[in-house]
Amino acid sequence: MRTRNAAITIAILLLLVVSGTAYHALATAASKRTMPEPALLSQEYLKGSMQGSSGIALDLNSDGNEDIAVGAPYASHKGSSGCLVLYFANPKGFSEGRSTFIKGEGNLGWSLVALGDMDGDGKGYFAASAVNGSGDNASLSGTVTVYKGGHKPREVIVLEGENALDRFGFTMASGDLNGDSKPDLIVGAPLHSPSPSLYQQGAVYVYFGPGYSPANAVKIPATPTLSGIGFSLAAGDINNDNVDDLLIGASGKVVGYYGGSSFPSPSPDVNFTSRDGGFGRSVAVIWDMDQDGFRDVAVGAYQAVINGVSDVGRLFILKGGSGARTVNADLASPDRLARVDGELNSGQFASKVASLRDASGNNILAVSAVHADGNPWLMTGKIFLFSGNDLTTGTPLASVSAIPGESKDMHLGTFVAAVAGKWGKWLAAGAPTDDTNTGSVRLFGLSLSGQYMITEK
């Protein structure tokens, strides 16, 4: 049950304030743990903007509470498209009237990534892309803007793609790849053409913090053996040398470059391969699941065929390690820690994967199935929350905690992020096609003690 307040108009943007009623989902260990409707809906959303296409959590104003930055890449204003919506938290959570808009062009808000507190003042830096933005040297190449946090974030630097229609900024990640304790910015451009023979096979760019100067950037272009790059990225330390490594999704594989003073190596250090459709379009560095001293890797294959049905999806958990490695994820081996097949009504299972922690510090792997069917609606989207035990013991998918969408065609789980503050810890989830592409963001309380609980403050 939810109550909705009347829509209000602010300036030229249509906003809707939504409140919710408290819900609790307490299930016995033997029963299916399915989440009910969300307790708190997005407080504002923009007509036709696809708000919730991207999102991150970070403390923008140094008050000790994480805020939420959300992309609305199709927000329309004065002939331009794209907007960031910044929801500011307070000690009690989120409330009406505490949001800021950053308007842009070229579909600003397509992707977002947090960069951390670069200068020690408690205000987080972040980057936002406009995949159809125009730079000084190329029209429609795509741009990425780095912002310093605050109630009114300011631009630090604007980066741009090399050529028109590169889709520079399609996806982004951050991590310390050169071991200087400063987060670096990693940007994918999946339609970049390194050469005529590698037309639109992609490139990945690394801009080193804290300056993110293009003059010092590293480019990893597609090659005849590494094509289709720039759609998915992740960073994290998988070889236990205390320096983050770079993972890049490619056609039929995920490759890894170990971080360090000699980053990047001339060729990938790690190759994870699979014949499943869409393998590598989602990837995340997770915790050390098998406790061998190396963090492990979650890889989604959202178009995998299951029992003759296409686009069902499959999730792989693959071992981290050191040295040159090639792992065929299709074969059972010590390097494949888990494989989870999607349900037939959970379309595009593993389209997004994210490693999180709940309110008690327990590891959670959030896995989205953005085309999943809810009850009774089709294509609501669903988010599965795997505990470490779920993955190590092979808990059936039907028994894994799940958050289903509650309205038709909303694509819940297009982004997921953990949000922490003095008021607790929440899971933020984007639903960009909710309400006929208006979009929204849901918040779910995270609590794990055998079950998950959803409550409203």
CSV table of C-alpha atoms in Angstrom, one decimal:
chain,number,residue,atom,x,y,z
A,1,MET,CA,0.0,0.0,0.0
A,2,ARG,CA,1.4,3.4,-0.9
A,3,THR,CA,0.1,7.0,-0.8
A,4,ARG,CA,1.0,9.4,-3.6
A,5,ASN,CA,0.9,13.1,-3.2
A,6,ALA,CA,-0.3,15.4,-6.0
A,7,ALA,CA,2.1,16.2,-8.8
A,8,ILE,CA,3.7,19.6,-8.6
A,9,THR,CA,5.4,21.7,-11.2
A,10,ILE,CA,8.8,23.4,-10.5
A,11,ALA,CA,10.1,25.7,-13.3
A,12,ILE,CA,9.9,23.7,-16.5
A,13,LEU,CA,10.2,20.3,-15.0
A,14,LEU,CA,7.4,18.0,-13.9
A,15,LEU,CA,8.2,16.5,-10.5
A,16,LEU,CA,6.3,13.9,-8.5
A,17,VAL,CA,6.8,13.5,-4.7
A,18,VAL,CA,6.1,10.0,-3.6
A,19,SER,CA,5.9,8.6,-0.1
A,20,GLY,CA,5.5,5.0,1.1
A,21,THR,CA,4.2,2.9,3.9
A,22,ALA,CA,6.4,0.7,6.1
A,23,TYR,CA,6.9,-2.9,5.0
A,24,HIS,CA,8.6,-5.9,6.6
A,25,ALA,CA,9.7,-9.1,4.8
A,26,LEU,CA,10.5,-11.7,7.5
A,27,ALA,CA,10.7,-15.2,6.1
A,28,THR,CA,11.7,-18.5,7.7
A,29,ALA,CA,15.0,-19.9,6.5
A,30,ALA,CA,13.3,-22.7,4.6
A,31,SER,CA,10.8,-20.5,2.8
A,32,LYS,CA,11.3,-18.3,-0.3
A,33,ARG,CA,12.6,-14.9,0.7
A,34,THR,CA,10.8,-12.5,-1.7
A,35,MET,CA,10.8,-8.8,-1.1
A,36,PRO,CA,7.5,-6.9,-1.1
A,37,GLU,CA,6.9,-3.6,-2.7
A,38,PRO,CA,9.6,-0.9,-1.9
A,39,ALA,CA,9.2,1.1,1.2
A,40,LEU,CA,10.3,4.4,-0.2
A,41,LEU,CA,10.0,5.6,-3.8
A,42,SER,CA,12.0,8.3,-5.6
A,43,GLN,CA,11.1,11.7,-4.2
A,44,GLU,CA,11.3,13.4,-7.6
A,45,TYR,CA,11.2,12.3,-11.2
A,46,LEU,CA,11.2,14.1,-14.5
A,47,LYS,CA,8.8,13.5,-17.3
A,48,GLY,CA,10.2,11.3,-20.0
A,49,SER,CA,13.8,11.6,-18.7
A,50,MET,CA,14.5,8.0,-17.9
A,51,GLN,CA,15.7,9.0,-14.5
A,52,GLY,CA,17.5,6.0,-12.9
A,53,SER,CA,19.5,5.0,-16.0
A,54,SER,CA,22.6,5.5,-13.8
A,55,GLY,CA,23.3,6.3,-10.2
A,56,ILE,CA,25.9,6.4,-7.5
A,57,ALA,CA,26.2,7.0,-3.8
A,58,LEU,CA,28.7,9.5,-2.3
A,59,ASP,CA,28.9,12.1,0.4
A,60,LEU,CA,28.7,15.4,-1.6
A,61,ASN,CA,28.5,17.9,1.2
A,62,SER,CA,30.8,16.4,4.0
A,63,ASP,CA,28.0,15.8,6.5
A,64,GLY,CA,28.8,12.1,7.0
A,65,ASN,CA,25.7,10.9,5.1
A,66,GLU,CA,26.0,9.5,1.6
A,67,ASP,CA,23.9,11.3,-1.0
A,68,ILE,CA,22.6,9.9,-4.3
A,69,ALA,CA,23.5,11.2,-7.8
A,70,VAL,CA,21.1,10.0,-10.5
A,71,GLY,CA,21.3,10.2,-14.3
A,72,ALA,CA,18.3,11.4,-16.3
A,73,PRO,CA,19.8,11.3,-19.8
A,74,TYR,CA,16.6,12.2,-21.7
A,75,ALA,CA,15.5,15.1,-19.6
A,76,SER,CA,14.5,17.8,-22.1
A,77,HIS,CA,15.3,21.5,-21.5
A,78,LYS,CA,15.7,24.3,-24.1
A,79,GLY,CA,16.5,22.0,-26.9
A,80,SER,CA,19.1,20.0,-25.0
A,81,SER,CA,18.9,16.6,-23.3
A,82,GLY,CA,20.4,15.3,-20.1
A,83,CYS,CA,20.3,16.1,-16.4
A,84,LEU,CA,21.8,14.9,-13.1
A,85,VAL,CA,19.5,14.8,-10.1
A,86,LEU,CA,21.4,15.1,-6.8
A,87,TYR,CA,19.4,13.8,-3.8
A,88,PHE,CA,20.9,15.2,-0.5
A,89,ALA,CA,20.5,13.1,2.6
A,90,ASN,CA,20.1,14.4,6.1
A,91,PRO,CA,20.6,12.6,9.5
A,92,LYS,CA,17.2,11.0,9.1
A,93,GLY,CA,17.5,10.0,5.5
A,94,PHE,CA,16.0,11.7,2.5
A,95,SER,CA,13.2,14.3,2.5
A,96,GLU,CA,11.4,16.5,0.1
A,97,GLY,CA,13.0,19.7,-1.2
A,98,ARG,CA,16.7,18.5,-0.8
A,99,SER,CA,17.7,18.0,-4.4
A,100,THR,CA,19.8,19.8,-7.0
A,101,PHE,CA,19.7,19.6,-10.8
A,102,ILE,CA,22.7,19.8,-13.1
A,103,LYS,CA,21.5,20.4,-16.6
A,104,GLY,CA,23.6,19.4,-19.6
A,105,GLU,CA,23.5,18.3,-23.2
A,106,GLY,CA,24.3,15.2,-25.2
A,107,ASN,CA,22.4,12.9,-22.8
A,108,LEU,CA,24.2,13.9,-19.7
A,109,GLY,CA,23.7,11.3,-17.0
A,110,TRP,CA,24.2,8.3,-19.3
A,111,SER,CA,26.7,6.9,-16.8
A,112,LEU,CA,28.2,8.0,-13.4
A,113,VAL,CA,31.1,7.0,-11.3
A,114,ALA,CA,32.2,8.1,-7.8
A,115,LEU,CA,35.9,9.1,-7.5
A,116,GLY,CA,36.2,9.6,-3.7
A,117,ASP,CA,37.4,12.5,-1.6
A,118,MET,CA,40.3,13.7,-3.6
A,119,ASP,CA,41.4,16.6,-1.4
A,120,GLY,CA,40.4,15.5,2.1
A,121,ASP,CA,37.6,18.0,2.7
A,122,GLY,CA,34.9,15.3,2.9
A,123,LYS,CA,33.2,16.3,-0.4
A,124,GLY,CA,33.3,13.5,-2.9
A,125,TYR,CA,34.3,13.9,-6.5
A,126,PHE,CA,32.4,12.2,-9.3
A,127,ALA,CA,32.3,11.9,-13.1
A,128,ALA,CA,29.2,12.0,-15.4
A,129,SER,CA,29.1,11.2,-19.1
A,130,ALA,CA,27.1,12.6,-22.0
A,131,VAL,CA,27.5,9.9,-24.7
A,132,ASN,CA,26.3,12.2,-27.4
A,133,GLY,CA,28.1,15.3,-26.1
A,134,SER,CA,30.3,17.4,-28.3
A,135,GLY,CA,33.8,18.3,-27.4
A,136,ASP,CA,36.1,21.0,-28.7
A,137,ASN,CA,37.6,18.7,-31.3
A,138,ALA,CA,34.8,16.4,-32.4
A,139,SER,CA,31.0,16.7,-32.5
A,140,LEU,CA,28.9,14.0,-30.9
A,141,SER,CA,32.0,12.2,-29.7
A,142,GLY,CA,30.8,11.9,-26.1
A,143,THR,CA,32.1,13.8,-23.1
A,144,VAL,CA,32.9,13.1,-19.5
A,145,THR,CA,32.8,15.8,-16.9
A,146,VAL,CA,34.5,15.5,-13.5
A,147,TYR,CA,32.8,17.4,-10.7
A,148,LYS,CA,33.9,18.3,-7.2
A,149,GLY,CA,31.0,17.7,-4.7
A,150,GLY,CA,29.1,20.3,-2.8
A,151,HIS,CA,25.6,21.6,-2.7
A,152,LYS,CA,26.3,23.0,-6.1
A,153,PRO,CA,29.0,20.8,-7.6
A,154,ARG,CA,31.6,22.5,-9.8
A,155,GLU,CA,33.2,21.3,-12.9
A,156,VAL,CA,36.9,20.3,-12.6
A,157,ILE,CA,37.7,19.1,-16.1
A,158,VAL,CA,35.8,18.0,-19.3
A,159,LEU,CA,37.1,15.1,-21.3
A,160,GLU,CA,36.1,14.1,-24.8
A,161,GLY,CA,36.1,11.3,-27.2
A,162,GLU,CA,38.5,11.2,-30.2
A,163,ASN,CA,36.0,10.9,-33.0
A,164,ALA,CA,32.3,11.6,-33.8
A,165,LEU,CA,29.9,8.9,-32.6
A,166,ASP,CA,32.5,7.1,-30.4
A,167,ARG,CA,30.0,6.9,-27.6
A,168,PHE,CA,32.8,8.0,-25.2
A,169,GLY,CA,31.5,7.6,-21.7
A,170,PHE,CA,29.1,4.7,-22.4
A,171,THR,CA,30.4,3.2,-19.2
A,172,MET,CA,32.9,4.2,-16.5
A,173,ALA,CA,34.8,2.8,-13.5
A,174,SER,CA,37.3,4.0,-11.0
A,175,GLY,CA,40.2,2.5,-9.2
A,176,ASP,CA,43.9,3.1,-8.3
A,177,LEU,CA,45.6,1.4,-11.2
A,178,ASN,CA,49.1,2.9,-10.8
A,179,GLY,CA,49.4,2.5,-7.0
A,180,ASP,CA,49.7,6.2,-6.1
A,181,SER,CA,46.7,6.0,-3.7
A,182,LYS,CA,44.7,8.3,-6.0
A,183,PRO,CA,41.6,7.0,-7.8
A,184,ASP,CA,41.9,6.9,-11.6
A,185,LEU,CA,39.0,7.4,-14.0
A,186,ILE,CA,38.4,4.7,-16.6
A,187,VAL,CA,36.1,5.5,-19.6
A,188,GLY,CA,34.8,3.2,-22.3
A,189,ALA,CA,34.1,4.3,-25.9
A,190,PRO,CA,32.5,1.2,-27.5
A,191,LEU,CA,32.0,2.6,-31.0
A,192,HIS,CA,35.5,4.0,-31.4
A,193,SER,CA,37.3,2.8,-34.5
A,194,PRO,CA,41.0,2.2,-33.9
A,195,SER,CA,41.5,1.5,-37.6
A,196,PRO,CA,39.3,0.8,-40.7
A,197,SER,CA,39.7,-2.9,-40.1
A,198,LEU,CA,38.5,-2.5,-36.5
A,199,TYR,CA,35.5,-0.3,-37.3
A,200,GLN,CA,33.5,0.5,-34.1
A,201,GLN,CA,35.3,-2.2,-32.1
A,202,GLY,CA,36.0,0.2,-29.2
A,203,ALA,CA,38.6,1.6,-26.9
A,204,VAL,CA,39.1,2.1,-23.2
A,205,TYR,CA,40.9,5.2,-21.7
A,206,VAL,CA,42.5,5.6,-18.3
A,207,TYR,CA,42.9,9.1,-16.8
A,208,PHE,CA,45.1,9.2,-13.8
A,209,GLY,CA,44.1,11.0,-10.7
A,210,PRO,CA,44.1,13.5,-9.2
A,211,GLY,CA,44.4,15.7,-12.3
A,212,TYR,CA,42.8,13.5,-15.0
A,213,SER,CA,44.8,15.2,-17.7
A,214,PRO,CA,44.3,13.8,-21.2
A,215,ALA,CA,48.0,14.4,-21.8
A,216,ASN,CA,48.9,11.6,-19.4
A,217,ALA,CA,46.0,9.3,-20.3
A,218,VAL,CA,46.5,5.6,-21.4
A,219,LYS,CA,44.5,4.3,-24.3
A,220,ILE,CA,43.7,0.6,-24.7
A,221,PRO,CA,42.3,0.1,-28.2
A,222,ALA,CA,40.6,-2.8,-29.7
A,223,THR,CA,42.9,-5.3,-31.6
A,224,PRO,CA,42.2,-8.3,-33.8
A,225,THR,CA,42.1,-10.5,-30.7
A,226,LEU,CA,40.4,-8.0,-28.4
A,227,SER,CA,37.3,-6.6,-30.0
A,228,GLY,CA,34.0,-5.2,-28.8
A,229,ILE,CA,35.4,-3.3,-25.8
A,230,GLY,CA,34.1,-0.3,-24.0
A,231,PHE,CA,30.7,-1.6,-23.0
A,232,SER,CA,31.6,-2.8,-19.5
A,233,LEU,CA,34.4,-2.1,-17.0
A,234,ALA,CA,35.4,-2.9,-13.4
A,235,ALA,CA,38.4,-2.3,-11.2
A,236,GLY,CA,39.6,-4.0,-8.0
A,237,ASP,CA,42.6,-5.9,-6.7
A,238,ILE,CA,42.3,-9.5,-7.9
A,239,ASN,CA,46.0,-10.5,-7.6
A,240,ASN,CA,46.5,-9.4,-4.0
A,241,ASP,CA,49.3,-6.9,-4.6
A,242,ASN,CA,47.3,-4.0,-3.0
A,243,VAL,CA,46.9,-2.3,-6.3
A,244,ASP,CA,43.7,-2.3,-8.3
A,245,ASP,CA,43.4,-4.2,-11.6
A,246,LEU,CA,41.4,-3.3,-14.6
A,247,LEU,CA,38.7,-5.7,-16.0
A,248,ILE,CA,37.3,-5.0,-19.5
A,249,GLY,CA,34.4,-6.8,-21.1
A,250,ALA,CA,35.0,-7.8,-24.7
A,251,SER,CA,33.4,-10.1,-27.3
A,252,GLY,CA,33.2,-13.5,-25.7
A,253,LYS,CA,35.6,-12.7,-22.9
A,254,VAL,CA,36.6,-10.5,-20.0
A,255,VAL,CA,40.2,-9.5,-19.9
A,256,GLY,CA,42.3,-8.2,-17.0
A,257,TYR,CA,45.3,-5.9,-16.8
A,258,TYR,CA,47.1,-6.0,-13.5
A,259,GLY,CA,47.7,-2.6,-12.0
A,260,GLY,CA,51.1,-1.2,-10.9
A,261,SER,CA,53.9,1.0,-12.0
A,262,SER,CA,54.1,-0.7,-15.4
A,263,PHE,CA,50.3,-0.6,-16.1
A,264,PRO,CA,49.1,-1.6,-18.6
A,265,SER,CA,51.0,-4.6,-19.9
A,266,PRO,CA,51.2,-5.0,-23.7
A,267,SER,CA,48.6,-7.7,-23.6
A,268,PRO,CA,46.0,-8.8,-21.1
A,269,ASP,CA,47.3,-10.7,-18.0
A,270,VAL,CA,44.0,-12.5,-17.5
A,271,ASN,CA,41.4,-13.9,-20.0
A,272,PHE,CA,38.0,-15.2,-18.8
A,273,THR,CA,36.1,-16.7,-21.7
A,274,SER,CA,32.6,-18.1,-22.5
A,275,ARG,CA,30.5,-18.9,-25.4
A,276,ASP,CA,27.3,-17.6,-23.6
A,277,GLY,CA,25.7,-14.6,-25.2
A,278,GLY,CA,26.5,-11.3,-23.6
A,279,PHE,CA,29.3,-12.7,-21.5
A,280,GLY,CA,31.1,-9.9,-19.9
A,281,ARG,CA,28.5,-7.1,-20.4
A,282,SER,CA,28.4,-7.0,-16.6
A,283,VAL,CA,31.4,-7.5,-14.4
A,284,ALA,CA,32.4,-6.8,-10.8
A,285,VAL,CA,35.3,-7.5,-8.4
A,286,ILE,CA,33.7,-9.0,-5.3
A,287,TRP,CA,35.0,-10.3,-2.0
A,288,ASP,CA,37.3,-13.3,-1.5
A,289,MET,CA,34.6,-15.9,-1.7
A,290,ASP,CA,36.8,-19.0,-1.3
A,291,GLN,CA,39.1,-17.4,1.2
A,292,ASP,CA,42.3,-18.1,-0.7
A,293,GLY,CA,43.6,-14.6,-0.3
A,294,PHE,CA,42.4,-13.3,-3.7
A,295,ARG,CA,39.3,-11.3,-4.4
A,296,ASP,CA,37.0,-13.0,-7.0
A,297,VAL,CA,35.2,-11.8,-10.0
A,298,ALA,CA,31.4,-11.9,-10.9
A,299,VAL,CA,30.6,-12.0,-14.6
A,300,GLY,CA,27.2,-11.8,-16.2
A,301,ALA,CA,26.1,-13.3,-19.5
A,302,TYR,CA,22.7,-11.7,-19.8
A,303,GLN,CA,21.9,-13.2,-23.2
A,304,ALA,CA,22.7,-16.8,-22.2
A,305,VAL,CA,20.3,-19.4,-23.6
A,306,ILE,CA,18.9,-21.6,-20.9
A,307,ASN,CA,16.8,-24.7,-21.8
A,308,GLY,CA,16.4,-23.4,-25.4
A,309,VAL,CA,15.1,-20.0,-24.3
A,310,SER,CA,17.2,-17.0,-25.3
A,311,ASP,CA,18.1,-14.0,-23.2
A,312,VAL,CA,17.5,-15.8,-19.9
A,313,GLY,CA,21.0,-15.0,-18.5
A,314,ARG,CA,23.6,-16.7,-16.4
A,315,LEU,CA,26.0,-15.6,-13.6
A,316,PHE,CA,29.6,-16.8,-13.1
A,317,ILE,CA,31.8,-16.4,-10.1
A,318,LEU,CA,35.5,-16.9,-11.2
A,319,LYS,CA,38.6,-17.0,-9.0
A,320,GLY,CA,41.0,-14.2,-8.7
A,321,GLY,CA,44.7,-15.0,-8.7
A,322,SER,CA,48.1,-13.9,-9.8
A,323,GLY,CA,50.2,-14.5,-12.9
A,324,ALA,CA,49.1,-15.0,-16.5
A,325,ARG,CA,45.8,-16.9,-16.5
A,326,THR,CA,43.2,-18.1,-19.0
A,327,VAL,CA,39.9,-19.5,-17.7
A,328,ASN,CA,37.1,-21.1,-19.7
A,329,ALA,CA,34.0,-20.3,-17.7
A,330,ASP,CA,32.0,-22.9,-19.6
A,331,LEU,CA,34.0,-25.7,-18.1
A,332,ALA,CA,33.7,-26.9,-14.5
A,333,SER,CA,37.1,-26.3,-12.8
A,334,PRO,CA,38.6,-25.0,-9.6
A,335,ASP,CA,38.7,-21.6,-11.2
A,336,ARG,CA,34.9,-21.5,-11.5
A,337,LEU,CA,33.5,-21.1,-8.1
A,338,ALA,CA,29.9,-20.8,-9.0
A,339,ARG,CA,27.5,-20.8,-11.9
A,340,VAL,CA,23.9,-19.7,-11.5
A,341,ASP,CA,21.3,-20.0,-14.3
A,342,GLY,CA,18.5,-17.5,-14.6
A,343,GLU,CA,14.9,-18.4,-14.3
A,344,LEU,CA,12.8,-18.5,-17.5
A,345,ASN,CA,10.7,-15.6,-16.2
A,346,SER,CA,13.8,-13.6,-15.1
A,347,GLY,CA,14.8,-12.2,-18.4
A,348,GLN,CA,18.4,-10.9,-18.8
A,349,PHE,CA,19.5,-12.3,-15.5
A,350,ALA,CA,22.9,-10.9,-14.5
A,351,SER,CA,22.5,-7.8,-16.7
A,352,LYS,CA,24.0,-5.9,-13.8
A,353,VAL,CA,26.1,-7.2,-10.9
A,354,ALA,CA,27.4,-5.2,-7.9
A,355,SER,CA,29.2,-6.2,-4.7
A,356,LEU,CA,27.7,-4.6,-1.6
A,357,ARG,CA,27.6,-4.9,2.2
A,358,ASP,CA,24.5,-5.0,4.3
A,359,ALA,CA,23.9,-3.0,7.5
A,360,SER,CA,25.8,-5.7,9.5
A,361,GLY,CA,28.8,-5.7,7.2
A,362,ASN,CA,27.9,-9.0,5.5
A,363,ASN,CA,28.8,-9.4,1.8
A,364,ILE,CA,26.0,-9.3,-0.8
A,365,LEU,CA,26.1,-9.7,-4.5
A,366,ALA,CA,23.3,-7.8,-6.1
A,367,VAL,CA,22.3,-9.3,-9.5
A,368,SER,CA,19.7,-7.6,-11.7
A,369,ALA,CA,17.4,-9.2,-14.2
A,370,VAL,CA,16.0,-6.1,-15.9
A,371,HIS,CA,13.6,-7.9,-18.1
A,372,ALA,CA,12.2,-10.2,-15.3
A,373,ASP,CA,8.5,-10.5,-14.8
A,374,GLY,CA,6.9,-9.5,-11.6
A,375,ASN,CA,3.5,-10.3,-10.2
A,376,PRO,CA,1.3,-9.8,-12.1
A,377,TRP,CA,3.2,-7.5,-14.5
A,378,LEU,CA,5.6,-8.3,-17.3
A,379,MET,CA,9.1,-6.7,-17.6
A,380,THR,CA,9.1,-5.2,-14.1
A,381,GLY,CA,12.7,-6.1,-13.5
A,382,LYS,CA,14.0,-7.9,-10.4
A,383,ILE,CA,17.1,-7.7,-8.1
A,384,PHE,CA,18.4,-10.8,-6.5
A,385,LEU,CA,20.5,-10.4,-3.4
A,386,PHE,CA,23.0,-13.3,-3.0
A,387,SER,CA,24.7,-13.9,0.4
A,388,GLY,CA,28.0,-15.6,0.4
A,389,ASN,CA,26.4,-18.7,1.6
A,390,ASP,CA,23.9,-18.6,-1.3
A,391,LEU,CA,26.8,-18.7,-3.7
A,392,THR,CA,29.0,-21.2,-2.0
A,393,THR,CA,26.2,-23.7,-1.2
A,394,GLY,CA,24.3,-23.4,-4.5
A,395,THR,CA,21.1,-22.1,-3.1
A,396,PRO,CA,18.4,-22.4,-5.8
A,397,LEU,CA,17.6,-19.1,-7.4
A,398,ALA,CA,13.9,-19.4,-6.4
A,399,SER,CA,15.1,-19.3,-2.8
A,400,VAL,CA,17.4,-16.4,-3.0
A,401,SER,CA,16.2,-13.1,-1.6
A,402,ALA,CA,14.7,-11.0,-4.4
A,403,ILE,CA,13.2,-7.5,-4.9
A,404,PRO,CA,10.7,-7.6,-7.8
A,405,GLY,CA,9.4,-4.5,-9.5
A,406,GLU,CA,5.8,-3.6,-8.8
A,407,SER,CA,4.7,-2.0,-12.1
A,408,LYS,CA,4.9,-2.9,-15.8
A,409,ASP,CA,7.9,-2.2,-17.9
A,410,MET,CA,10.0,-0.4,-15.3
A,411,HIS,CA,13.3,-2.3,-15.6
A,412,LEU,CA,14.1,-2.2,-11.9
A,413,GLY,CA,17.8,-2.8,-11.3
A,414,THR,CA,19.2,-0.9,-14.2
A,415,PHE,CA,21.6,0.5,-11.6
A,416,VAL,CA,22.1,-0.6,-8.0
A,417,ALA,CA,24.1,1.1,-5.3
A,418,ALA,CA,24.5,0.9,-1.5
A,419,VAL,CA,23.8,4.1,0.4
A,420,ALA,CA,25.0,4.6,3.9
A,421,GLY,CA,24.4,7.3,6.5
A,422,LYS,CA,23.7,8.0,10.1
A,423,TRP,CA,20.2,6.7,9.5
A,424,GLY,CA,21.3,3.2,8.3
A,425,LYS,CA,22.1,1.5,5.0
A,426,TRP,CA,19.9,1.3,2.0
A,427,LEU,CA,19.9,-0.2,-1.5
A,428,ALA,CA,19.2,2.4,-4.2
A,429,ALA,CA,17.9,0.9,-7.5
A,430,GLY,CA,17.0,2.6,-10.8
A,431,ALA,CA,13.9,2.0,-12.8
A,432,PRO,CA,14.4,4.2,-15.8
A,433,THR,CA,11.3,3.1,-17.9
A,434,ASP,CA,8.9,3.4,-15.0
A,435,ASP,CA,5.8,5.5,-15.8
A,436,THR,CA,6.4,5.5,-19.6
A,437,ASN,CA,10.1,6.3,-19.5
A,438,THR,CA,9.8,8.9,-16.8
A,439,GLY,CA,11.9,6.8,-14.5
A,440,SER,CA,12.3,6.6,-10.8
A,441,VAL,CA,14.7,5.4,-8.0
A,442,ARG,CA,13.7,3.0,-5.2
A,443,LEU,CA,15.3,2.7,-1.8
A,444,PHE,CA,15.2,-0.5,0.1
A,445,GLY,CA,16.6,-1.0,3.7
A,446,LEU,CA,19.4,-3.5,3.9
A,447,SER,CA,19.4,-5.8,6.9
A,448,LEU,CA,20.7,-9.4,6.9
A,449,SER,CA,20.4,-11.9,9.8
A,450,GLY,CA,19.3,-15.0,7.9
A,451,GLN,CA,16.7,-12.9,6.1
A,452,TYR,CA,16.4,-9.4,4.6
A,453,MET,CA,14.1,-6.8,5.9
A,454,ILE,CA,12.6,-3.8,4.2
A,455,THR,CA,11.4,-0.9,6.3
A,456,GLU,CA,10.6,2.7,5.9
A,457,LYS,CA,12.0,5.3,8.3
